[in-house]
Amino acid sequence: MEIVESLEEIPVQNPQAEDFSYSDLTWTKFGTTEHHEEVALIPYARVEEFIIGECSNPECPTRFHIERGRKRSRGSLREYKPDEYLEYRLYWCSFGPENYGEGGGVLPSRKYRLNTRNRAARPQSMRGCTCHFVVKRLYARPSLALLVYTERRHVNKAGFVCHGPLDRDAIGPGAKKIPYICNEIQQQTMSMIYLGIPEENVLEKHIEGIQRYCGSDATVDTLASQYVHKLGMIIKRSTHELDLDDQASIKIWAERNKKSIFSYQESSETDQFMLGIQTEWQLQQFVRFGHCSLVAADSTFGIKRLKYPLCTLLVFDSRHHALPVAWIISRSNLKSDVEKWMKILLQRAQSVEPGFRINGFIIDDAAMEIDPIRDTFRCPILFSLWRIRRSWLRNVVKKCDTIEVQRELFKCLGEVVYSIWDGVDTSKALERLTLDFSDQTAFMHYFTSTWLPKIGMWLSTIKSLPLASQEACGAIEAYHVKLKVKLFDDTHLNALQRVDWLVHKLTTELHSSYWLDRYADESDSFQNVKEEYIASTSWHRASEIPDSAVILDSNNTVVAKVRSQRDTNVARVVWNPGSEFAFCDCAWSLQGNLCKHVIKVNTMCENREGYGDSMSLRSFKEKLTSVKMKPMDDSIALDISMALTLEMFDQIKQLVKLSGTDDISNIVNDLPVKWGCKKGRTTVGIPASIAAFTKKRSQKRKR
């Protein structure tokens, strides 16, 4: 919006509607670059209609009263400016500003509270609203009125909505009689509303949760219905735009949600924008599933379409599904910035669990800084192939016409990666790729422009770091696909360049979706949600395919078939079985995803003659061989290597035994007996309160 310095350049507006409001007018910035205001010119006879329209705002219905007024008589000024007033009136929202909550204050013209009857539609309505505007009847043109809007939002000084349906504190009459609603019930209700579940079903589950505390009652059911309806209105009418300016909007959100932010850095000449989000529930899941386990990163989501790329930290829950526990929105890949938010994140986890540590960190981008991970978490780093596999497969399917060319080209790309362990020169493998598929100009242009300049960096990272398993890759990819579906909806394409929209989607819909998934699985409720959650990864869907449905030919190891469980006459064909770069002709695989048929065939090909090892197994063997070759003499290094190898071997043996048994009691009986210390054995089996009491009685009385 350009700044206009002359009042003559502002057009007079006369809307056709009987009553009109702020949204029906086109506003202009009037003044100088240092000081300007949003103004509009309307006929003076229509001022009352504008005020009625502003009072009828459905989001914040209110009344406006005259807080201050001045008048001049005509001819009283010899010299005057074009914006001088004949009449001046300051209209203020009747819900403000004397608020006894946060950010309240008293209007400058009033030092005491007025006991008037026409303050607003309900008593005790002084809630600190700062919405106000000025109406000037122009001295030079008395038939026109200049509207000057100072604050158009109905918020208090702290920036919170303070009245209307969007006010979370305005729970209406009878608030003291509303039954107890714990955080779990409230989060459950909000999650169901965010996911679009009908209000009848939401109310049914909400009443079931309340009745666990206060029993069945008609009054309770009525109040619960009002609560669910009001909460649905708040969520439906809430918006991500807290301010027209994106940077100001995200600043307001950060001030309101300090508990959900672990790192915030505004954009400046020296620093780049950075926002780290982790809710209390995410922190609990981070400590629960991340302690002594793996943490993965989906590091470069939306790098081309969003204003700032999104990095997600994931843990693997009890079903080995990827669960988001932190979101970092930033374009900075500097070591100092990455190390900064990682250390803060670790301190948050250790404040809940002092001994918190992770056993491994999985990355998916070769350009990601590794030193901050090692310095902060002090754990091994693994590499996931899902991103490079997905990118190559999607472009192979998109840019090549026939399926024969697609499967051969994808197999040749896999051979380029396998060459780092086969002793083949990578440059020769790339040369063979460019010569054999020189007729595929679309794909080769993509590959040479996008991947060829950085293929050396990716291959060296793949060779230097141990590789993550297909189960981990499938879980990370499932989260990535779900995130893409939630964010890149056609209805939100205009908001992709706003950070406040991204934060709103993450903390409302996506957070609620994963919360409800975990709640349904642990409480054995919402069976439809639970079934969809369990079957959300290709690894689980592959485990439901029986071994008899897989057809492997020992004479032809190039191809395998998987019979469909719904229609036995249909069979999916998997080329290049046993490899991470296997190609399937199902619809899910042709979209670039790791499908259940490839995972099932690869698990069946393990330890079979004629099929090679997977990349993760080759990487593991390579690391074991390098560890074995390091100690060349009979030294302490040999002792340390032997001790670490035996410890790892025992852990693997216990995990294999645990996963292969049907009765946990057999393993428990075989465990060695661990005696507690002498001091601890004296109170074993005695409640803590009794033990403390006996200890206090045994002490001598001190004078």
CSV table of N, CA and C in Angstrom, one decimal, residues 260-346:
chain,number,residue,atom,x,y,z
A,260,SER,N,5.4,-23.4,24.1
A,260,SER,CA,5.6,-24.3,22.9
A,260,SER,C,6.8,-23.9,22.1
A,261,ILE,N,7.6,-23.0,22.5
A,261,ILE,CA,8.7,-22.5,21.7
A,261,ILE,C,10.0,-22.8,22.5
A,262,PHE,N,11.0,-23.5,21.9
A,262,PHE,CA,12.3,-23.7,22.5
A,262,PHE,C,13.4,-22.8,21.9
A,263,SER,N,13.1,-22.2,20.8
A,263,SER,CA,14.1,-21.3,20.1
A,263,SER,C,13.4,-20.4,19.2
A,264,TYR,N,13.7,-19.1,19.4
A,264,TYR,CA,13.1,-18.1,18.5
A,264,TYR,C,14.2,-17.0,18.2
A,265,GLN,N,14.4,-16.7,16.9
A,265,GLN,CA,15.4,-15.7,16.5
A,265,GLN,C,14.8,-14.9,15.4
A,266,GLU,N,14.6,-13.6,15.6
A,266,GLU,CA,14.0,-12.8,14.5
A,266,GLU,C,15.1,-12.5,13.4
A,267,SER,N,14.5,-12.2,12.2
A,267,SER,CA,15.4,-12.0,11.1
A,267,SER,C,16.0,-10.6,11.2
A,268,SER,N,17.3,-10.4,11.0
A,268,SER,CA,18.0,-9.2,11.1
A,268,SER,C,19.1,-9.2,10.0
A,269,GLU,N,19.9,-8.1,10.1
A,269,GLU,CA,21.0,-8.0,9.1
A,269,GLU,C,22.1,-9.1,9.4
A,270,THR,N,22.3,-9.4,10.7
A,270,THR,CA,23.3,-10.4,11.1
A,270,THR,C,22.8,-11.8,11.3
A,271,ASP,N,21.5,-11.9,11.7
A,271,ASP,CA,21.0,-13.2,12.0
A,271,ASP,C,19.8,-13.6,11.1
A,272,GLN,N,19.7,-14.9,10.8
A,272,GLN,CA,18.6,-15.3,10.0
A,272,GLN,C,17.4,-15.8,10.9
A,273,PHE,N,16.2,-15.8,10.3
A,273,PHE,CA,15.0,-16.2,11.1
A,273,PHE,C,15.1,-17.7,11.5
A,274,MET,N,14.7,-17.9,12.7
A,274,MET,CA,14.7,-19.3,13.2
A,274,MET,C,13.6,-19.4,14.3
A,275,LEU,N,12.8,-20.5,14.1
A,275,LEU,CA,11.7,-20.7,15.1
A,275,LEU,C,11.7,-22.2,15.3
A,276,GLY,N,11.9,-22.6,16.6
A,276,GLY,CA,11.8,-24.0,17.0
A,276,GLY,C,10.5,-24.2,17.9
A,277,ILE,N,9.7,-25.2,17.5
A,277,ILE,CA,8.4,-25.4,18.1
A,277,ILE,C,8.5,-26.8,18.7
A,278,GLN,N,8.1,-26.9,20.0
A,278,GLN,CA,7.9,-28.2,20.7
A,278,GLN,C,6.9,-28.0,21.8
A,279,THR,N,5.7,-28.7,21.6
A,279,THR,CA,4.7,-28.6,22.6
A,279,THR,C,5.0,-29.4,23.8
A,280,GLU,N,4.3,-29.3,24.9
A,280,GLU,CA,4.5,-30.1,26.1
A,280,GLU,C,4.3,-31.6,25.8
A,281,TRP,N,3.3,-31.9,25.0
A,281,TRP,CA,3.1,-33.3,24.6
A,281,TRP,C,4.2,-33.9,23.8
A,282,GLN,N,4.7,-33.1,22.9
A,282,GLN,CA,5.9,-33.5,22.1
A,282,GLN,C,7.1,-33.7,22.9
A,283,LEU,N,7.3,-32.9,23.9
A,283,LEU,CA,8.4,-33.0,24.8
A,283,LEU,C,8.3,-34.4,25.6
A,284,GLN,N,7.1,-34.7,26.0
A,284,GLN,CA,6.9,-36.0,26.7
A,284,GLN,C,7.2,-37.2,25.8
A,285,GLN,N,6.8,-37.1,24.5
A,285,GLN,CA,7.1,-38.2,23.6
A,285,GLN,C,8.6,-38.2,23.3
A,286,PHE,N,9.2,-37.1,23.2
A,286,PHE,CA,10.6,-37.1,22.9
A,286,PHE,C,11.4,-37.8,24.0
A,287,VAL,N,11.0,-37.5,25.3
A,287,VAL,CA,11.7,-38.2,26.4
A,287,VAL,C,11.3,-39.7,26.5
A,288,ARG,N,10.1,-39.9,26.2
A,288,ARG,CA,9.6,-41.3,26.3
A,288,ARG,C,10.2,-42.3,25.2
A,289,PHE,N,10.2,-41.8,24.0
A,289,PHE,CA,10.6,-42.7,22.9
A,289,PHE,C,12.0,-42.4,22.4
A,290,GLY,N,12.5,-41.2,22.7
A,290,GLY,CA,13.9,-40.9,22.3
A,290,GLY,C,15.0,-41.3,23.2
A,291,HIS,N,14.7,-41.5,24.5
A,291,HIS,CA,15.7,-41.9,25.5
A,291,HIS,C,16.2,-43.3,25.2
A,292,CYS,N,17.5,-43.4,25.0
A,292,CYS,CA,18.2,-44.6,24.7
A,292,CYS,C,17.7,-45.2,23.4
A,293,SER,N,17.3,-44.4,22.4
A,293,SER,CA,16.7,-44.9,21.2
A,293,SER,C,17.2,-44.0,20.0
A,294,LEU,N,16.5,-44.1,18.9
A,294,LEU,CA,16.9,-43.3,17.7
A,294,LEU,C,16.1,-42.0,17.5
A,295,VAL,N,16.8,-41.0,17.0
A,295,VAL,CA,16.1,-39.8,16.6
A,295,VAL,C,16.4,-39.6,15.1
A,296,ALA,N,15.4,-39.2,14.3
A,296,ALA,CA,15.6,-39.0,12.9
A,296,ALA,C,15.2,-37.6,12.5
A,297,ALA,N,15.7,-37.2,11.3
A,297,ALA,CA,15.5,-35.8,10.9
A,297,ALA,C,14.9,-35.8,9.4
A,298,ASP,N,13.8,-35.2,9.2
A,298,ASP,CA,13.3,-34.9,7.9
A,298,ASP,C,13.6,-33.5,7.6
A,299,SER,N,14.8,-33.2,7.0
A,299,SER,CA,15.5,-32.0,7.2
A,299,SER,C,15.2,-30.9,6.2
A,300,THR,N,14.7,-31.2,5.0
A,300,THR,CA,14.6,-30.1,4.0
A,300,THR,C,13.2,-30.1,3.3
A,301,PHE,N,12.1,-30.2,4.2
A,301,PHE,CA,10.8,-30.2,3.6
A,301,PHE,C,10.4,-28.8,3.1
A,302,GLY,N,9.8,-28.7,1.9
A,302,GLY,CA,9.3,-27.4,1.4
A,302,GLY,C,10.4,-26.5,1.0
A,303,ILE,N,11.6,-26.9,0.6
A,303,ILE,CA,12.7,-26.0,0.4
A,303,ILE,C,12.4,-25.1,-0.9
A,304,LYS,N,11.5,-25.6,-1.8
A,304,LYS,CA,11.2,-24.9,-3.0
A,304,LYS,C,9.9,-24.1,-2.9
A,305,ARG,N,9.0,-24.5,-2.1
A,305,ARG,CA,7.6,-24.0,-2.1
A,305,ARG,C,7.3,-23.1,-0.9
A,306,LEU,N,7.9,-23.4,0.3
A,306,LEU,CA,7.7,-22.6,1.5
A,306,LEU,C,8.6,-21.5,1.6
A,307,LYS,N,8.2,-20.5,2.4
A,307,LYS,CA,9.1,-19.3,2.6
A,307,LYS,C,10.4,-19.7,3.3
A,308,TYR,N,10.3,-20.6,4.3
A,308,TYR,CA,11.4,-21.1,5.0
A,308,TYR,C,11.3,-22.6,5.1
A,309,PRO,N,12.4,-23.4,4.8
A,309,PRO,CA,12.3,-24.8,4.9
A,309,PRO,C,11.9,-25.3,6.3
A,310,LEU,N,11.3,-26.5,6.4
A,310,LEU,CA,10.9,-27.1,7.6
A,310,LEU,C,11.7,-28.3,7.9
A,311,CYS,N,12.3,-28.3,9.1
A,311,CYS,CA,13.1,-29.5,9.6
A,311,CYS,C,12.3,-30.1,10.7
A,312,THR,N,12.0,-31.4,10.6
A,312,THR,CA,11.3,-32.1,11.7
A,312,THR,C,12.2,-33.2,12.3
A,313,LEU,N,12.2,-33.2,13.7
A,313,LEU,CA,12.8,-34.2,14.4
A,313,LEU,C,11.8,-35.3,14.8
A,314,LEU,N,12.1,-36.6,14.5
A,314,LEU,CA,11.2,-37.7,14.7
A,314,LEU,C,11.8,-38.7,15.6
A,315,VAL,N,10.9,-39.3,16.4
A,315,VAL,CA,11.3,-40.5,17.2
A,315,VAL,C,10.4,-41.6,16.7
A,316,PHE,N,10.7,-42.9,17.1
A,316,PHE,CA,10.0,-44.0,16.7
A,316,PHE,C,9.2,-44.6,17.9
A,317,ASP,N,7.9,-44.6,17.8
A,317,ASP,CA,7.1,-44.9,18.9
A,317,ASP,C,7.0,-46.5,19.1
A,318,SER,N,6.1,-46.9,19.9
A,318,SER,CA,6.0,-48.4,20.3
A,318,SER,C,5.8,-49.2,19.1
A,319,ARG,N,5.2,-48.7,18.0
A,319,ARG,CA,4.9,-49.5,16.8
A,319,ARG,C,5.9,-49.1,15.7
A,320,HIS,N,7.0,-48.4,16.1
A,320,HIS,CA,8.1,-48.0,15.2
A,320,HIS,C,7.5,-47.1,14.1
A,321,HIS,N,6.5,-46.3,14.4
A,321,HIS,CA,6.1,-45.3,13.5
A,321,HIS,C,6.8,-44.0,13.8
A,322,ALA,N,7.1,-43.1,12.8
A,322,ALA,CA,7.7,-41.9,13.0
A,322,ALA,C,6.8,-40.9,13.7
A,323,LEU,N,7.2,-40.3,14.7
A,323,LEU,CA,6.4,-39.4,15.5
A,323,LEU,C,7.1,-38.0,15.6
A,324,PRO,N,6.5,-36.9,15.1
A,324,PRO,CA,7.2,-35.6,15.2
A,324,PRO,C,7.3,-35.1,16.6
A,325,VAL,N,8.5,-34.7,17.1
A,325,VAL,CA,8.6,-34.2,18.4
A,325,VAL,C,9.2,-32.8,18.5
A,326,ALA,N,9.5,-32.3,17.3
A,326,ALA,CA,10.0,-30.9,17.3
A,326,ALA,C,10.0,-30.4,15.8
A,327,TRP,N,9.7,-29.1,15.6
A,327,TRP,CA,9.7,-28.5,14.3
A,327,TRP,C,10.7,-27.3,14.3
A,328,ILE,N,11.6,-27.2,13.3
A,328,ILE,CA,12.5,-26.1,13.2
A,328,ILE,C,12.2,-25.4,11.9
A,329,ILE,N,11.9,-24.2,11.9
A,329,ILE,CA,11.6,-23.4,10.7
A,329,ILE,C,12.7,-22.4,10.5
A,330,SER,N,13.6,-22.6,9.5
A,330,SER,CA,14.8,-21.8,9.3
A,330,SER,C,15.4,-22.1,8.0
A,331,ARG,N,16.1,-21.1,7.4
A,331,ARG,CA,16.9,-21.4,6.2
A,331,ARG,C,18.3,-21.5,6.5
A,332,SER,N,18.7,-21.3,7.7
A,332,SER,CA,20.1,-21.3,8.1
A,332,SER,C,20.6,-22.7,8.4
A,333,ASN,N,21.7,-23.0,7.7
A,333,ASN,CA,22.4,-24.3,7.9
A,333,ASN,C,23.8,-24.1,8.6
A,334,LEU,N,24.0,-22.9,9.2
A,334,LEU,CA,25.2,-22.6,9.8
A,334,LEU,C,25.4,-23.5,11.0
A,335,LYS,N,26.7,-23.9,11.3
A,335,LYS,CA,27.0,-24.8,12.4
A,335,LYS,C,26.6,-24.2,13.7
A,336,SER,N,26.8,-22.9,13.9
A,336,SER,CA,26.4,-22.2,15.1
A,336,SER,C,24.9,-22.2,15.4
A,337,ASP,N,24.1,-22.0,14.3
A,337,ASP,CA,22.7,-22.0,14.5
A,337,ASP,C,22.1,-23.3,14.8
A,338,VAL,N,22.6,-24.3,14.1
A,338,VAL,CA,22.2,-25.7,14.3
A,338,VAL,C,22.5,-26.2,15.7
A,339,GLU,N,23.8,-25.9,16.1
A,339,GLU,CA,24.2,-26.3,17.4
A,339,GLU,C,23.4,-25.6,18.5
A,340,LYS,N,23.0,-24.4,18.3
A,340,LYS,CA,22.3,-23.6,19.3
A,340,LYS,C,20.9,-24.3,19.6
A,341,TRP,N,20.1,-24.6,18.6
A,341,TRP,CA,18.8,-25.1,18.9
A,341,TRP,C,18.9,-26.6,19.3
A,342,MET,N,19.9,-27.3,18.9
A,342,MET,CA,20.1,-28.7,19.3
A,342,MET,C,20.4,-28.7,20.8
A,343,LYS,N,21.3,-27.9,21.3
A,343,LYS,CA,21.6,-27.9,22.7
A,343,LYS,C,20.4,-27.4,23.6
A,344,ILE,N,19.6,-26.5,23.1
A,344,ILE,CA,18.4,-26.1,23.8
A,344,ILE,C,17.4,-27.2,23.9
A,345,LEU,N,17.3,-28.0,22.8
A,345,LEU,CA,16.4,-29.1,22.8
A,345,LEU,C,16.8,-30.2,23.8
A,346,LEU,N,18.1,-30.5,23.8
A,346,LEU,CA,18.7,-31.5,24.7
A,346,LEU,C,18.5,-31.0,26.2
